[in-house]
Amino acid sequence: MSVSSLARWRNHALAVVLLACLALPQAVRAAASLAPFSATYRLHVDGWPDVTLHHRLTHDGGQWQSAMRASIAVAEGHELSRFRLAGDHLDALFYTSGYRLFGLGDDYRLSGRELDDLPDRQTALIVLARRAPAASCVGADSEPCTLRYLDHRGDTVTLDYRVTERGDTLASGHRFPSVRVDTWRPDKPDRHLLLRFTPELPGLLLGAEYRREGKVVSTLELISLDRDPAAHHSR
């Protein structure tokens, strides 16, 4: 595989790994309460070995922290954000990320000042998970909702989304109430990221699919869940 092909894979696969496709404005009311968790996912990208993705939401004092990391033999990526829960709002405070391919890559960071108007994508993922159970844009015939967030470089990204399904989902041996959200960028309508959330643990992914031109090119599966990561870490 050529260097240019590997670079294209990095831009696609790591973006999928770290769910770089979702956000909401900060000043939106959210319903579901936050709770810490530590989860492990299995990511399958067509044509590549499966990737293990670690996702952790923790609480320390007045701040929450969401972190994701993943790696395979030639590539790795991580993201971390800190935010504050102020009533029903999430205020993004800090974001950092890094991506490597064959040891080469870049690191990025956003300060609270840069996140005054829009959240980073880790914070936005949790905002969306809290909003989805009561979203009004439900079904294929509904007008989509519009979402905005800052990507790792601080550029504003706009997406559309709809809630496509509500019900129960079996994941990692447990049954959860769930909601599935279909997201896409208006300028790339043939690419869809479908995420399945549970209101029990906002931010946890019960599963995900990335589709391009109607074909599933990557999937995400929840394989383990710890609802009390602080206690587990202290043992």
PDB file of C-alpha atoms in Angstrom:
ATOM      1  CA  MET A   1       0.000   0.000   0.000  1.00  0.00           C
ATOM      2  CA  SER A   2       1.344   3.444  -0.922  1.00  0.00           C
ATOM      3  CA  VAL A   3       2.027   6.247   1.563  1.00  0.00           C
ATOM      4  CA  SER A   4      -0.838   8.265   0.052  1.00  0.00           C
ATOM      5  CA  SER A   5      -3.210   5.305   0.511  1.00  0.00           C
ATOM      6  CA  LEU A   6      -2.125   4.913   4.137  1.00  0.00           C
ATOM      7  CA  ALA A   7      -2.660   8.615   4.720  1.00  0.00           C
ATOM      8  CA  ARG A   8      -6.172   8.360   3.306  1.00  0.00           C
ATOM      9  CA  TRP A   9      -6.863   5.369   5.547  1.00  0.00           C
ATOM     10  CA  ARG A  10      -5.612   7.304   8.566  1.00  0.00           C
ATOM     11  CA  ASN A  11      -7.915  10.203   7.828  1.00  0.00           C
ATOM     12  CA  HIS A  12     -10.877   7.828   7.450  1.00  0.00           C
ATOM     13  CA  ALA A  13     -10.272   5.106  10.013  1.00  0.00           C
ATOM     14  CA  LEU A  14      -9.044   7.219  12.911  1.00  0.00           C
ATOM     15  CA  ALA A  15     -11.912   9.613  12.382  1.00  0.00           C
ATOM     16  CA  VAL A  16     -14.285   6.668  12.648  1.00  0.00           C
ATOM     17  CA  VAL A  17     -12.372   5.256  15.607  1.00  0.00           C
ATOM     18  CA  LEU A  18     -12.750   8.504  17.501  1.00  0.00           C
ATOM     19  CA  LEU A  19     -16.255   9.257  16.250  1.00  0.00           C
ATOM     20  CA  ALA A  20     -15.364  12.556  14.710  1.00  0.00           C
ATOM     21  CA  CYS A  21     -18.776  13.218  13.274  1.00  0.00           C
ATOM     22  CA  LEU A  22     -21.062  14.660  15.949  1.00  0.00           C
ATOM     23  CA  ALA A  23     -21.779  17.769  17.970  1.00  0.00           C
ATOM     24  CA  LEU A  24     -24.378  20.142  19.328  1.00  0.00           C
ATOM     25  CA  PRO A  25     -24.298  23.779  20.382  1.00  0.00           C
ATOM     26  CA  GLN A  26     -23.499  24.125  24.069  1.00  0.00           C
ATOM     27  CA  ALA A  27     -26.565  26.191  24.926  1.00  0.00           C
ATOM     28  CA  VAL A  28     -29.026  23.339  24.417  1.00  0.00           C
ATOM     29  CA  ARG A  29     -30.980  21.828  27.275  1.00  0.00           C
ATOM     30  CA  ALA A  30     -30.337  18.151  27.939  1.00  0.00           C
ATOM     31  CA  ALA A  31     -32.354  15.676  29.978  1.00  0.00           C
ATOM     32  CA  ALA A  32     -30.421  12.563  30.958  1.00  0.00           C
ATOM     33  CA  SER A  33     -28.129  12.581  34.000  1.00  0.00           C
ATOM     34  CA  LEU A  34     -24.456  11.753  33.604  1.00  0.00           C
ATOM     35  CA  ALA A  35     -22.833   8.701  35.186  1.00  0.00           C
ATOM     36  CA  PRO A  36     -19.220   7.482  34.986  1.00  0.00           C
ATOM     37  CA  PHE A  37     -18.340   4.412  32.947  1.00  0.00           C
ATOM     38  CA  SER A  38     -15.444   2.630  31.307  1.00  0.00           C
ATOM     39  CA  ALA A  39     -16.147   0.780  28.066  1.00  0.00           C
ATOM     40  CA  THR A  40     -14.265  -1.232  25.488  1.00  0.00           C
ATOM     41  CA  TYR A  41     -15.371  -1.447  21.866  1.00  0.00           C
ATOM     42  CA  ARG A  42     -14.305  -3.526  18.891  1.00  0.00           C
ATOM     43  CA  LEU A  43     -13.992  -1.541  15.666  1.00  0.00           C
ATOM     44  CA  HIS A  44     -14.009  -3.343  12.329  1.00  0.00           C
ATOM     45  CA  VAL A  45     -12.823  -1.339   9.318  1.00  0.00           C
ATOM     46  CA  ASP A  46     -13.228  -3.069   5.972  1.00  0.00           C
ATOM     47  CA  GLY A  47      -9.851  -4.375   4.815  1.00  0.00           C
ATOM     48  CA  TRP A  48      -8.019  -3.821   8.122  1.00  0.00           C
ATOM     49  CA  PRO A  49      -7.485  -5.799  11.359  1.00  0.00           C
ATOM     50  CA  ASP A  50     -10.030  -5.208  14.107  1.00  0.00           C
ATOM     51  CA  VAL A  51      -9.196  -2.355  16.486  1.00  0.00           C
ATOM     52  CA  THR A  52      -9.849  -2.202  20.241  1.00  0.00           C
ATOM     53  CA  LEU A  53     -11.156   1.193  21.339  1.00  0.00           C
ATOM     54  CA  HIS A  54     -11.170   2.253  25.002  1.00  0.00           C
ATOM     55  CA  HIS A  55     -13.673   4.877  26.165  1.00  0.00           C
ATOM     56  CA  ARG A  56     -13.803   6.324  29.675  1.00  0.00           C
ATOM     57  CA  LEU A  57     -16.083   8.951  31.256  1.00  0.00           C
ATOM     58  CA  THR A  58     -15.006  10.051  34.730  1.00  0.00           C
ATOM     59  CA  HIS A  59     -15.888  12.722  37.270  1.00  0.00           C
ATOM     60  CA  ASP A  60     -13.411  14.632  39.435  1.00  0.00           C
ATOM     61  CA  GLY A  61     -14.637  17.467  41.595  1.00  0.00           C
ATOM     62  CA  GLY A  62     -16.600  19.893  39.459  1.00  0.00           C
ATOM     63  CA  GLN A  63     -15.350  18.569  36.122  1.00  0.00           C
ATOM     64  CA  TRP A  64     -16.062  15.595  33.866  1.00  0.00           C
ATOM     65  CA  GLN A  65     -13.547  14.018  31.540  1.00  0.00           C
ATOM     66  CA  SER A  66     -14.213  11.960  28.397  1.00  0.00           C
ATOM     67  CA  ALA A  67     -11.323  10.065  26.818  1.00  0.00           C
ATOM     68  CA  MET A  68     -10.984   7.664  23.883  1.00  0.00           C
ATOM     69  CA  ARG A  69      -7.903   5.849  22.633  1.00  0.00           C
ATOM     70  CA  ALA A  70      -7.220   3.181  20.035  1.00  0.00           C
ATOM     71  CA  SER A  71      -4.219   1.644  18.284  1.00  0.00           C
ATOM     72  CA  ILE A  72      -3.122  -1.059  15.880  1.00  0.00           C
ATOM     73  CA  ALA A  73       0.366  -1.990  14.692  1.00  0.00           C
ATOM     74  CA  VAL A  74       0.867   1.017  12.398  1.00  0.00           C
ATOM     75  CA  ALA A  75      -1.603   3.630  13.663  1.00  0.00           C
ATOM     76  CA  GLU A  76      -2.928   5.083  16.904  1.00  0.00           C
ATOM     77  CA  GLY A  77      -5.145   7.904  18.049  1.00  0.00           C
ATOM     78  CA  HIS A  78      -6.476   9.460  21.220  1.00  0.00           C
ATOM     79  CA  GLU A  79      -8.827  12.238  22.276  1.00  0.00           C
ATOM     80  CA  LEU A  80      -9.561  13.768  25.682  1.00  0.00           C
ATOM     81  CA  SER A  81     -11.904  16.542  26.701  1.00  0.00           C
ATOM     82  CA  ARG A  82     -12.894  18.149  29.969  1.00  0.00           C
ATOM     83  CA  PHE A  83     -16.241  19.808  30.531  1.00  0.00           C
ATOM     84  CA  ARG A  84     -18.435  21.105  33.322  1.00  0.00           C
ATOM     85  CA  LEU A  85     -22.079  20.300  33.957  1.00  0.00           C
ATOM     86  CA  ALA A  86     -23.866  23.584  34.686  1.00  0.00           C
ATOM     87  CA  GLY A  87     -27.542  22.854  35.280  1.00  0.00           C
ATOM     88  CA  ASP A  88     -28.717  21.205  32.073  1.00  0.00           C
ATOM     89  CA  HIS A  89     -25.808  22.553  30.015  1.00  0.00           C
ATOM     90  CA  LEU A  90     -22.376  21.141  29.270  1.00  0.00           C
ATOM     91  CA  ASP A  91     -19.598  23.733  29.111  1.00  0.00           C
ATOM     92  CA  ALA A  92     -16.520  22.494  27.238  1.00  0.00           C
ATOM     93  CA  LEU A  93     -13.303  23.491  29.043  1.00  0.00           C
ATOM     94  CA  PHE A  94     -10.397  21.799  27.270  1.00  0.00           C
ATOM     95  CA  TYR A  95      -9.675  19.364  24.439  1.00  0.00           C
ATOM     96  CA  THR A  96      -6.567  17.538  23.272  1.00  0.00           C
ATOM     97  CA  SER A  97      -5.921  14.834  20.672  1.00  0.00           C
ATOM     98  CA  GLY A  98      -3.129  13.098  18.822  1.00  0.00           C
ATOM     99  CA  TYR A  99      -2.866  10.804  15.795  1.00  0.00           C
ATOM    100  CA  ARG A 100       0.067   8.734  14.540  1.00  0.00           C
ATOM    101  CA  LEU A 101       0.709   6.639  11.424  1.00  0.00           C
ATOM    102  CA  PHE A 102       4.025   4.746  11.391  1.00  0.00           C
ATOM    103  CA  GLY A 103       5.103   7.008  14.242  1.00  0.00           C
ATOM    104  CA  LEU A 104       4.383  10.207  12.312  1.00  0.00           C
ATOM    105  CA  GLY A 105       1.493  12.495  13.093  1.00  0.00           C
ATOM    106  CA  ASP A 106       0.287  15.573  14.912  1.00  0.00           C
ATOM    107  CA  ASP A 107      -1.103  16.718  18.249  1.00  0.00           C
ATOM    108  CA  TYR A 108      -3.946  19.200  18.680  1.00  0.00           C
ATOM    109  CA  ARG A 109      -5.521  21.127  21.533  1.00  0.00           C
ATOM    110  CA  LEU A 110      -8.385  23.574  22.072  1.00  0.00           C
ATOM    111  CA  SER A 111      -8.656  25.864  25.070  1.00  0.00           C
ATOM    112  CA  GLY A 112     -11.806  26.833  26.943  1.00  0.00           C
ATOM    113  CA  ARG A 113     -11.615  30.213  25.255  1.00  0.00           C
ATOM    114  CA  GLU A 114     -11.810  28.564  21.825  1.00  0.00           C
ATOM    115  CA  LEU A 115     -14.730  26.415  23.041  1.00  0.00           C
ATOM    116  CA  ASP A 116     -16.884  29.313  24.257  1.00  0.00           C
ATOM    117  CA  ASP A 117     -19.474  28.999  21.471  1.00  0.00           C
ATOM    118  CA  LEU A 118     -19.263  25.384  20.272  1.00  0.00           C
ATOM    119  CA  PRO A 119     -18.091  22.204  22.005  1.00  0.00           C
ATOM    120  CA  ASP A 120     -15.311  19.877  20.988  1.00  0.00           C
ATOM    121  CA  ARG A 121     -16.435  16.565  19.509  1.00  0.00           C
ATOM    122  CA  GLN A 122     -15.957  14.480  22.665  1.00  0.00           C
ATOM    123  CA  THR A 123     -18.158  16.809  24.694  1.00  0.00           C
ATOM    124  CA  ALA A 124     -20.594  17.025  21.793  1.00  0.00           C
ATOM    125  CA  LEU A 125     -20.940  13.248  21.648  1.00  0.00           C
ATOM    126  CA  ILE A 126     -22.244  13.272  25.223  1.00  0.00           C
ATOM    127  CA  VAL A 127     -24.516  16.251  24.601  1.00  0.00           C
ATOM    128  CA  LEU A 128     -26.063  14.423  21.654  1.00  0.00           C
ATOM    129  CA  ALA A 129     -26.495  11.238  23.683  1.00  0.00           C
ATOM    130  CA  ARG A 130     -28.430  13.211  26.315  1.00  0.00           C
ATOM    131  CA  ARG A 131     -30.566  14.954  23.703  1.00  0.00           C
ATOM    132  CA  ALA A 132     -31.387  12.016  21.434  1.00  0.00           C
ATOM    133  CA  PRO A 133     -34.080  10.308  23.572  1.00  0.00           C
ATOM    134  CA  ALA A 134     -36.310  13.401  23.330  1.00  0.00           C
ATOM    135  CA  ALA A 135     -35.312  14.663  19.863  1.00  0.00           C
ATOM    136  CA  SER A 136     -38.082  15.930  17.583  1.00  0.00           C
ATOM    137  CA  CYS A 137     -36.455  14.940  14.254  1.00  0.00           C
ATOM    138  CA  VAL A 138     -37.682  11.329  14.229  1.00  0.00           C
ATOM    139  CA  GLY A 139     -38.094   9.119  11.169  1.00  0.00           C
ATOM    140  CA  ALA A 140     -36.962   9.258   7.551  1.00  0.00           C
ATOM    141  CA  ASP A 141     -39.641  11.786   6.554  1.00  0.00           C
ATOM    142  CA  SER A 142     -38.867  14.303   9.290  1.00  0.00           C
ATOM    143  CA  GLU A 143     -36.872  17.477   8.809  1.00  0.00           C
ATOM    144  CA  PRO A 144     -33.333  16.775  10.064  1.00  0.00           C
ATOM    145  CA  CYS A 145     -31.877  18.561  13.040  1.00  0.00           C
ATOM    146  CA  THR A 146     -28.711  20.573  12.441  1.00  0.00           C
ATOM    147  CA  LEU A 147     -25.609  20.075  14.581  1.00  0.00           C
ATOM    148  CA  ARG A 148     -22.348  21.992  14.894  1.00  0.00           C
ATOM    149  CA  TYR A 149     -19.071  21.355  16.685  1.00  0.00           C
ATOM    150  CA  LEU A 150     -15.344  22.133  16.483  1.00  0.00           C
ATOM    151  CA  ASP A 151     -13.138  19.444  14.981  1.00  0.00           C
ATOM    152  CA  HIS A 152      -9.641  18.684  16.296  1.00  0.00           C
ATOM    153  CA  ARG A 153      -8.209  21.670  14.403  1.00  0.00           C
ATOM    154  CA  GLY A 154     -10.842  24.061  15.738  1.00  0.00           C
ATOM    155  CA  ASP A 155     -12.777  24.292  12.466  1.00  0.00           C
ATOM    156  CA  THR A 156     -16.571  24.375  12.619  1.00  0.00           C
ATOM    157  CA  VAL A 157     -18.309  21.311  11.181  1.00  0.00           C
ATOM    158  CA  THR A 158     -22.045  21.191  10.456  1.00  0.00           C
ATOM    159  CA  LEU A 159     -24.026  17.951  10.301  1.00  0.00           C
ATOM    160  CA  ASP A 160     -27.623  16.863   9.942  1.00  0.00           C
ATOM    161  CA  TYR A 161     -29.165  14.083  11.991  1.00  0.00           C
ATOM    162  CA  ARG A 162     -32.362  12.145  12.578  1.00  0.00           C
ATOM    163  CA  VAL A 163     -33.468   9.668  15.225  1.00  0.00           C
ATOM    164  CA  THR A 164     -34.337   6.507  13.296  1.00  0.00           C
ATOM    165  CA  GLU A 165     -35.243   4.003  16.003  1.00  0.00           C
ATOM    166  CA  ARG A 166     -36.190   3.717  19.676  1.00  0.00           C
ATOM    167  CA  GLY A 167     -36.474   0.491  21.645  1.00  0.00           C
ATOM    168  CA  ASP A 168     -34.262  -2.027  23.463  1.00  0.00           C
ATOM    169  CA  THR A 169     -30.813  -3.237  22.410  1.00  0.00           C
ATOM    170  CA  LEU A 170     -28.781  -6.220  23.595  1.00  0.00           C
ATOM    171  CA  ALA A 171     -25.101  -5.268  23.911  1.00  0.00           C
ATOM    172  CA  SER A 172     -22.269  -6.930  25.821  1.00  0.00           C
ATOM    173  CA  GLY A 173     -24.727  -9.350  27.406  1.00  0.00           C
ATOM    174  CA  HIS A 174     -27.038  -6.637  28.769  1.00  0.00           C
ATOM    175  CA  ARG A 175     -30.322  -5.224  27.544  1.00  0.00           C
ATOM    176  CA  PHE A 176     -30.522  -1.429  27.363  1.00  0.00           C
ATOM    177  CA  PRO A 177     -33.215   1.072  26.397  1.00  0.00           C
ATOM    178  CA  SER A 178     -31.753   2.668  23.305  1.00  0.00           C
ATOM    179  CA  VAL A 179     -32.060   5.224  20.537  1.00  0.00           C
ATOM    180  CA  ARG A 180     -30.342   5.142  17.145  1.00  0.00           C
ATOM    181  CA  VAL A 181     -29.206   8.375  15.501  1.00  0.00           C
ATOM    182  CA  ASP A 182     -28.310   8.741  11.811  1.00  0.00           C
ATOM    183  CA  THR A 183     -25.835  11.582  11.143  1.00  0.00           C
ATOM    184  CA  TRP A 184     -24.337  12.980   7.939  1.00  0.00           C
ATOM    185  CA  ARG A 185     -22.681  16.112   6.619  1.00  0.00           C
ATOM    186  CA  PRO A 186     -24.887  18.090   4.222  1.00  0.00           C
ATOM    187  CA  ASP A 187     -22.007  18.362   1.744  1.00  0.00           C
ATOM    188  CA  LYS A 188     -21.432  14.565   1.847  1.00  0.00           C
ATOM    189  CA  PRO A 189     -24.940  13.060   1.852  1.00  0.00           C
ATOM    190  CA  ASP A 190     -23.675   9.623   0.761  1.00  0.00           C
ATOM    191  CA  ARG A 191     -21.750   9.130   4.039  1.00  0.00           C
ATOM    192  CA  HIS A 192     -23.675   8.263   7.198  1.00  0.00           C
ATOM    193  CA  LEU A 193     -22.558   7.495  10.734  1.00  0.00           C
ATOM    194  CA  LEU A 194     -25.269   5.692  12.725  1.00  0.00           C
ATOM    195  CA  LEU A 195     -24.819   5.690  16.501  1.00  0.00           C
ATOM    196  CA  ARG A 196     -26.827   3.798  19.109  1.00  0.00           C
ATOM    197  CA  PHE A 197     -27.054   5.399  22.582  1.00  0.00           C
ATOM    198  CA  THR A 198     -28.727   4.511  25.878  1.00  0.00           C
ATOM    199  CA  PRO A 199     -30.254   7.120  28.215  1.00  0.00           C
ATOM    200  CA  GLU A 200     -28.950   5.048  31.145  1.00  0.00           C
ATOM    201  CA  LEU A 201     -25.335   6.080  30.408  1.00  0.00           C
ATOM    202  CA  PRO A 202     -25.120   9.156  28.164  1.00  0.00           C
ATOM    203  CA  GLY A 203     -22.066   8.961  25.924  1.00  0.00           C
ATOM    204  CA  LEU A 204     -21.818   5.173  25.969  1.00  0.00           C
ATOM    205  CA  LEU A 205     -22.053   3.644  22.498  1.00  0.00           C
ATOM    206  CA  LEU A 206     -24.059   0.456  22.257  1.00  0.00           C
ATOM    207  CA  GLY A 207     -22.984   0.168  18.617  1.00  0.00           C
ATOM    208  CA  ALA A 208     -22.221   2.157  15.475  1.00  0.00           C
ATOM    209  CA  GLU A 209     -22.041   1.813  11.694  1.00  0.00           C
ATOM    210  CA  TYR A 210     -20.309   3.945   9.091  1.00  0.00           C
ATOM    211  CA  ARG A 211     -21.899   3.721   5.628  1.00  0.00           C
ATOM    212  CA  ARG A 212     -20.650   5.105   2.336  1.00  0.00           C
ATOM    213  CA  GLU A 213     -22.905   5.041  -0.721  1.00  0.00           C
ATOM    214  CA  GLY A 214     -25.176   2.626   1.126  1.00  0.00           C
ATOM    215  CA  LYS A 215     -22.389   0.146   1.939  1.00  0.00           C
ATOM    216  CA  VAL A 216     -21.307  -0.582   5.516  1.00  0.00           C
ATOM    217  CA  VAL A 217     -17.538   0.004   5.607  1.00  0.00           C
ATOM    218  CA  SER A 218     -16.963  -0.075   9.383  1.00  0.00           C
ATOM    219  CA  THR A 219     -18.812  -1.162  12.522  1.00  0.00           C
ATOM    220  CA  LEU A 220     -18.361  -0.589  16.242  1.00  0.00           C
ATOM    221  CA  GLU A 221     -19.437  -3.136  18.891  1.00  0.00           C
ATOM    222  CA  LEU A 222     -19.561  -2.758  22.690  1.00  0.00           C
ATOM    223  CA  ILE A 223     -17.652  -5.689  24.187  1.00  0.00           C
ATOM    224  CA  SER A 224     -17.248  -4.736  27.869  1.00  0.00           C
ATOM    225  CA  LEU A 225     -18.654  -2.199  30.318  1.00  0.00           C
ATOM    226  CA  ASP A 226     -17.687  -1.111  33.840  1.00  0.00           C
ATOM    227  CA  ARG A 227     -20.296   1.134  35.466  1.00  0.00           C
ATOM    228  CA  ASP A 228     -18.001   2.052  38.371  1.00  0.00           C
ATOM    229  CA  PRO A 229     -14.553   2.717  36.870  1.00  0.00           C
ATOM    230  CA  ALA A 230     -13.263   4.625  39.926  1.00  0.00           C
ATOM    231  CA  ALA A 231     -13.838   1.651  42.226  1.00  0.00           C
ATOM    232  CA  HIS A 232     -12.289  -0.721  39.693  1.00  0.00           C
ATOM    233  CA  HIS A 233      -9.241   1.526  39.308  1.00  0.00           C
ATOM    234  CA  SER A 234      -8.707   1.755  43.091  1.00  0.00           C
ATOM    235  CA  ARG A 235      -8.444  -2.010  43.629  1.00  0.00           C
TER     236      ARG A 235
END
